[in-house]
GROMACS .gro file of C-alpha atoms in nm:
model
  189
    1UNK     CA    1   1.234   3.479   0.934
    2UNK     CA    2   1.579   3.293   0.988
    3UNK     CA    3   1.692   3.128   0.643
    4UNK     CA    4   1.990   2.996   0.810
    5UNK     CA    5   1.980   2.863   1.163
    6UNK     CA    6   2.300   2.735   1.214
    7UNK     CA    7   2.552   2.945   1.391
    8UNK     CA    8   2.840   3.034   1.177
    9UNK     CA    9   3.224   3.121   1.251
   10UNK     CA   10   3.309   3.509   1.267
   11UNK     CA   11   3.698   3.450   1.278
   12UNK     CA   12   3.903   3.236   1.097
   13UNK     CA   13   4.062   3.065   1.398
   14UNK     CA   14   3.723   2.960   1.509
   15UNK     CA   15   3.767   3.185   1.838
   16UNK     CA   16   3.433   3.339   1.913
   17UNK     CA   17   3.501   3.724   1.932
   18UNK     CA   18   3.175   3.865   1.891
   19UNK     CA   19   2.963   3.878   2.236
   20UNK     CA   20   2.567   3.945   2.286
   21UNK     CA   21   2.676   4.282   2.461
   22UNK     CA   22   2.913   4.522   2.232
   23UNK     CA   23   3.001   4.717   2.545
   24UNK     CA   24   3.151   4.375   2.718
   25UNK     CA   25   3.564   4.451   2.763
   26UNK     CA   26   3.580   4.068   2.803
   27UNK     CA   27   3.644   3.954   2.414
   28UNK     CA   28   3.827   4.269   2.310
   29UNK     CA   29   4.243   4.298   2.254
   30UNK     CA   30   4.435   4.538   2.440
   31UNK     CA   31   4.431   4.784   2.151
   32UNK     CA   32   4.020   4.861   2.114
   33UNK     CA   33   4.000   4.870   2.496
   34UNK     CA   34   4.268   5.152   2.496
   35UNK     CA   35   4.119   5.357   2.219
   36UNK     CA   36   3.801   5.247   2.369
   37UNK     CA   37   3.897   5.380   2.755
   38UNK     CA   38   4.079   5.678   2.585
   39UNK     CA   39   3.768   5.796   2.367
   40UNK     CA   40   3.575   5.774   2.686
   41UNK     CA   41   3.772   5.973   2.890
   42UNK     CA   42   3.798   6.215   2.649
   43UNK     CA   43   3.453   6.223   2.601
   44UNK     CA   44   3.304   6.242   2.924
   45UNK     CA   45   3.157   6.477   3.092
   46UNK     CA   46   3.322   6.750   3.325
   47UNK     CA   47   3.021   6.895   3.486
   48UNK     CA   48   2.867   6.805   3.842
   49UNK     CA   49   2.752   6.372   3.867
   50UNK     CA   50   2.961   6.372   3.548
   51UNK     CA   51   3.197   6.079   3.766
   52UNK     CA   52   3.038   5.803   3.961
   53UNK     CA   53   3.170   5.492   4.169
   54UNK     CA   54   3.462   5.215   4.107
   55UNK     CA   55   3.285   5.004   3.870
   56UNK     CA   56   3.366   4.643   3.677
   57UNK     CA   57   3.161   4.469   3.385
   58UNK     CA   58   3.041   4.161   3.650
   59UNK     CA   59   2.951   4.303   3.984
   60UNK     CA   60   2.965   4.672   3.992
   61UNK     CA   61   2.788   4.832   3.710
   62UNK     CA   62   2.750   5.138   3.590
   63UNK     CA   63   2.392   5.252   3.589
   64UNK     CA   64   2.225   5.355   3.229
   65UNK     CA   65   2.378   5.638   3.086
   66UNK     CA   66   2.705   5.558   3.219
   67UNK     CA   67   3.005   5.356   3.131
   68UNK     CA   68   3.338   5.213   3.294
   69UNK     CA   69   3.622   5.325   3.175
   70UNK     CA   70   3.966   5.219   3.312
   71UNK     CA   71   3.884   4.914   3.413
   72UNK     CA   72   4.167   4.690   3.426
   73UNK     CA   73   4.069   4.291   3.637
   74UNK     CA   74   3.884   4.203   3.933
   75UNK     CA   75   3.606   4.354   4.150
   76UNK     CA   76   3.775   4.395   4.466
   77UNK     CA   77   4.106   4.586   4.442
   78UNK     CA   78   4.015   4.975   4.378
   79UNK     CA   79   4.335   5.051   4.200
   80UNK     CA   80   4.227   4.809   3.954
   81UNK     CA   81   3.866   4.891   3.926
   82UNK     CA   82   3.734   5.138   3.696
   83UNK     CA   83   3.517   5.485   3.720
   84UNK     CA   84   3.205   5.516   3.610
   85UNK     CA   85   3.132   5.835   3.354
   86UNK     CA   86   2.867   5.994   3.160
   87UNK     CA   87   3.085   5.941   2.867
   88UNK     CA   88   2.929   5.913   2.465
   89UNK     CA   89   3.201   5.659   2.351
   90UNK     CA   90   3.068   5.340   2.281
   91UNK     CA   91   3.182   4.996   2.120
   92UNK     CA   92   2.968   4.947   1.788
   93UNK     CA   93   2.979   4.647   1.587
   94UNK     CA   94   2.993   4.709   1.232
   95UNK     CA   95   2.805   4.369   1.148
   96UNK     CA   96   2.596   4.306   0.820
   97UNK     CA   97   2.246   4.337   0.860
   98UNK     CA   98   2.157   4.035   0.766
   99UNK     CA   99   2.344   3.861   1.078
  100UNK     CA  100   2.184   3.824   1.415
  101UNK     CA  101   2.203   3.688   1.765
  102UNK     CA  102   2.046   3.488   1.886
  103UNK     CA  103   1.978   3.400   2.241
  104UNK     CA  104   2.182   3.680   2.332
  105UNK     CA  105   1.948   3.803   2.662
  106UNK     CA  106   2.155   3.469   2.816
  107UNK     CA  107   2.478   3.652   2.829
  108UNK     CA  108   2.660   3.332   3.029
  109UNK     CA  109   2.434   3.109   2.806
  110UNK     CA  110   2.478   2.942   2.447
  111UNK     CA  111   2.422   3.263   2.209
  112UNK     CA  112   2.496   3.222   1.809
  113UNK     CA  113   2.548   3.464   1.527
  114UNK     CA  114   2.276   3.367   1.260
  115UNK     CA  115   2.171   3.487   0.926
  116UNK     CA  116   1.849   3.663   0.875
  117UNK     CA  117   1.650   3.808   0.631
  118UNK     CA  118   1.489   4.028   0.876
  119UNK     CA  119   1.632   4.339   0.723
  120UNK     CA  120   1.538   4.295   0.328
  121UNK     CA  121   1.174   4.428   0.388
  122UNK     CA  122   1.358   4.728   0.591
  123UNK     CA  123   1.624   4.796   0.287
  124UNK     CA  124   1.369   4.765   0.046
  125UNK     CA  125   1.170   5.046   0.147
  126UNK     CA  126   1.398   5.274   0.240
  127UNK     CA  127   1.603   5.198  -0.111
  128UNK     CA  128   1.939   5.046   0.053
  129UNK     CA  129   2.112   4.763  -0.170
  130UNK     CA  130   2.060   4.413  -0.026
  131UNK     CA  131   2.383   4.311   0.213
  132UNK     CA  132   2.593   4.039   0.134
  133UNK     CA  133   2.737   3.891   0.362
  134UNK     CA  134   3.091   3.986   0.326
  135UNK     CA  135   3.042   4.340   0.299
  136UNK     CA  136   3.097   4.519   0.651
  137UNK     CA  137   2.816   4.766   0.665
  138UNK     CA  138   2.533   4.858   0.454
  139UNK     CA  139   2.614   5.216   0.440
  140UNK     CA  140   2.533   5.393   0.105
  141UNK     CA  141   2.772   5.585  -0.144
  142UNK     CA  142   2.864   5.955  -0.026
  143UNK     CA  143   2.919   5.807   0.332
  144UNK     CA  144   3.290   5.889   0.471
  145UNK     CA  145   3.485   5.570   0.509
  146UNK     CA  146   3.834   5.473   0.581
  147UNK     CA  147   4.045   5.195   0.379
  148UNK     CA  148   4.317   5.026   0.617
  149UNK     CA  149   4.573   4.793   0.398
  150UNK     CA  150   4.724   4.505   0.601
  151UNK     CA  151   4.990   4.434   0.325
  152UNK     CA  152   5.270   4.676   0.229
  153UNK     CA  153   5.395   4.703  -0.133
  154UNK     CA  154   5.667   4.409  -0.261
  155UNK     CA  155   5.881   4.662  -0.279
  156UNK     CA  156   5.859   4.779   0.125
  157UNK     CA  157   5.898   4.437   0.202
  158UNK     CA  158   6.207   4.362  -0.008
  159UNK     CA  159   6.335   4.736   0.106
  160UNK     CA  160   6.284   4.652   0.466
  161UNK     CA  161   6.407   4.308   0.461
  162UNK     CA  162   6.722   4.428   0.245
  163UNK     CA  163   6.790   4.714   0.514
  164UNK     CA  164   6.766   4.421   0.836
  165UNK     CA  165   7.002   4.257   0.640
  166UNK     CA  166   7.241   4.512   0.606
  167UNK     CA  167   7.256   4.649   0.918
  168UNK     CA  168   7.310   4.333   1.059
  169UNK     CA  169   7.584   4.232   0.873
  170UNK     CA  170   7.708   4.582   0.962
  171UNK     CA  171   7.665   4.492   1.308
  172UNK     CA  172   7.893   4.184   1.268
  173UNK     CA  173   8.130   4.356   1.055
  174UNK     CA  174   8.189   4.631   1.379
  175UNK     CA  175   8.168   4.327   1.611
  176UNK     CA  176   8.440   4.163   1.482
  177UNK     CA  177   8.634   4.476   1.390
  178UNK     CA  178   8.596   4.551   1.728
  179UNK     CA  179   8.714   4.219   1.887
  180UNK     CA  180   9.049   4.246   1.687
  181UNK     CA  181   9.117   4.592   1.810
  182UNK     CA  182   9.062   4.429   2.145
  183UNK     CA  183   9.265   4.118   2.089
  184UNK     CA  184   9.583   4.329   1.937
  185UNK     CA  185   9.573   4.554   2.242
  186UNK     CA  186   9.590   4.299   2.440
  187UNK     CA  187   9.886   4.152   2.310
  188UNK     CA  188  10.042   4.425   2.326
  189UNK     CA  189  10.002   4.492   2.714
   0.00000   0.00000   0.00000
C-alpha cells in the first residue's frame, strides 16, 4: 500500500525529530516537555494508587495507564528521576494521514517516516477530503483550531528595532553625561 518508500525529511535541518513512540521525552525541546510535565501534573489523579514509583523512559517504566512526569536525566539519582501518575496528558503527533512509520516496533533500530495511501479508502467512506501532505491534520471545517504567526507586522519590527535604538543611544548619552559629571568633580577635589 506504500506509494513512496523512501523515508523523507520532517525538519528542514535534516534533524530527525519525530520518534516511533510520541510519549519518548528524548527528541522533545525543553518547552513541550514543560507543558508536557505541567499538563500531567495537573491532570493526574489525586485519589488512592493515583502516584507510583521513581520512573525514567529506559529502565524504570511506568506500567500501562501510567506516565512519568518530572523526569529530568539518568536512572539512578532519585532527585532526578521522575514519578509515575495516572495522569490523561499525552504527547500527540499531529501528522498527516497519509505518513507512516515504519519499522517503528525497533525503537533503537532504523525506523522511517513514509508516505502511504493507507488512509484514502478510510477518508473516502467516512467523507473526509484527501490529505496533502502539507496540511497538518485532516480535521474537517467546524473543528476549533488555533493560528500561531511566527512573524510580527513590518511595522513591530521597525517599532521595536527603532525603540533598541533609542534607548541605547540614551544609554550612551547618560553614560557619558555621567562620566563628565564625574571627571569635573574630580578636578575639583
Amino acid at each position: 500500500m506504500f506509494i513512496a518508500h523512501h523515508p523523507f525529511h520532517v525538519h528542514p535541518t535534516g534533524k530527525q525529530v519525530l520518534h516511533p513512540d510520541p510519549q519518548s521525552p528524548f527528541y522533545k525541546d525543553d518547552t513541550s516537555r514543560f507543558l508536557w510535565n505541567a499538563l500531567a501534573a495537573a491532570t493526574a489523579g489525586s485519589g488512592p494508587g493515583s502516584r507510583g514509583a521513581t520512573c525514567d523512559p529506559v529502565k524504570n517504566k511506568c506500567p500501562a495507564g501510567q506516565v512519568c512526569v518530572g523526569w529530568k536525566r539518568g536512572d539512578k539519582d532519585p532527585s532526578l528521576l521522575g514519578t509515575c501518575l495516572n495522569a490523561t496528558a499525552h504527547y500527540v503527533p499531529s501528522l498527516s494521514t497519509r505518513i507512516t512509520c515504519a519499522h517503528c516496533d525497533d525503537i533503537y533500530g532504523a525506523f522511517a517516516w513514509v508516505e502511504t495511501d493507507a488512509s484514502d479508502l478510510w477518508a473516502q467512506q467516512h467523507g473526509w477530503p484527501r490529505d496533502p501532505m502539507w496540511c497538518e491534520s485532516n480535521w474537517p471545517q467546524g473543528v476549533p483550531f488555533i493560528q500561531l504567526y511566527l512573524l510580527k507586522p513590518y511595522s513591530t519590527r521597525v517599532g521595536v528595532l527603532l525603540a533598541g535604538i533609542g534607548l541605547t543611544v540614551a544609554a550612551l548619552a547618560a553614560s557619558l553625561a555621567g562620566r563628565r559629571m564625574f571627571e569635573k568633580h574630580l578636578k575639583r577635589s
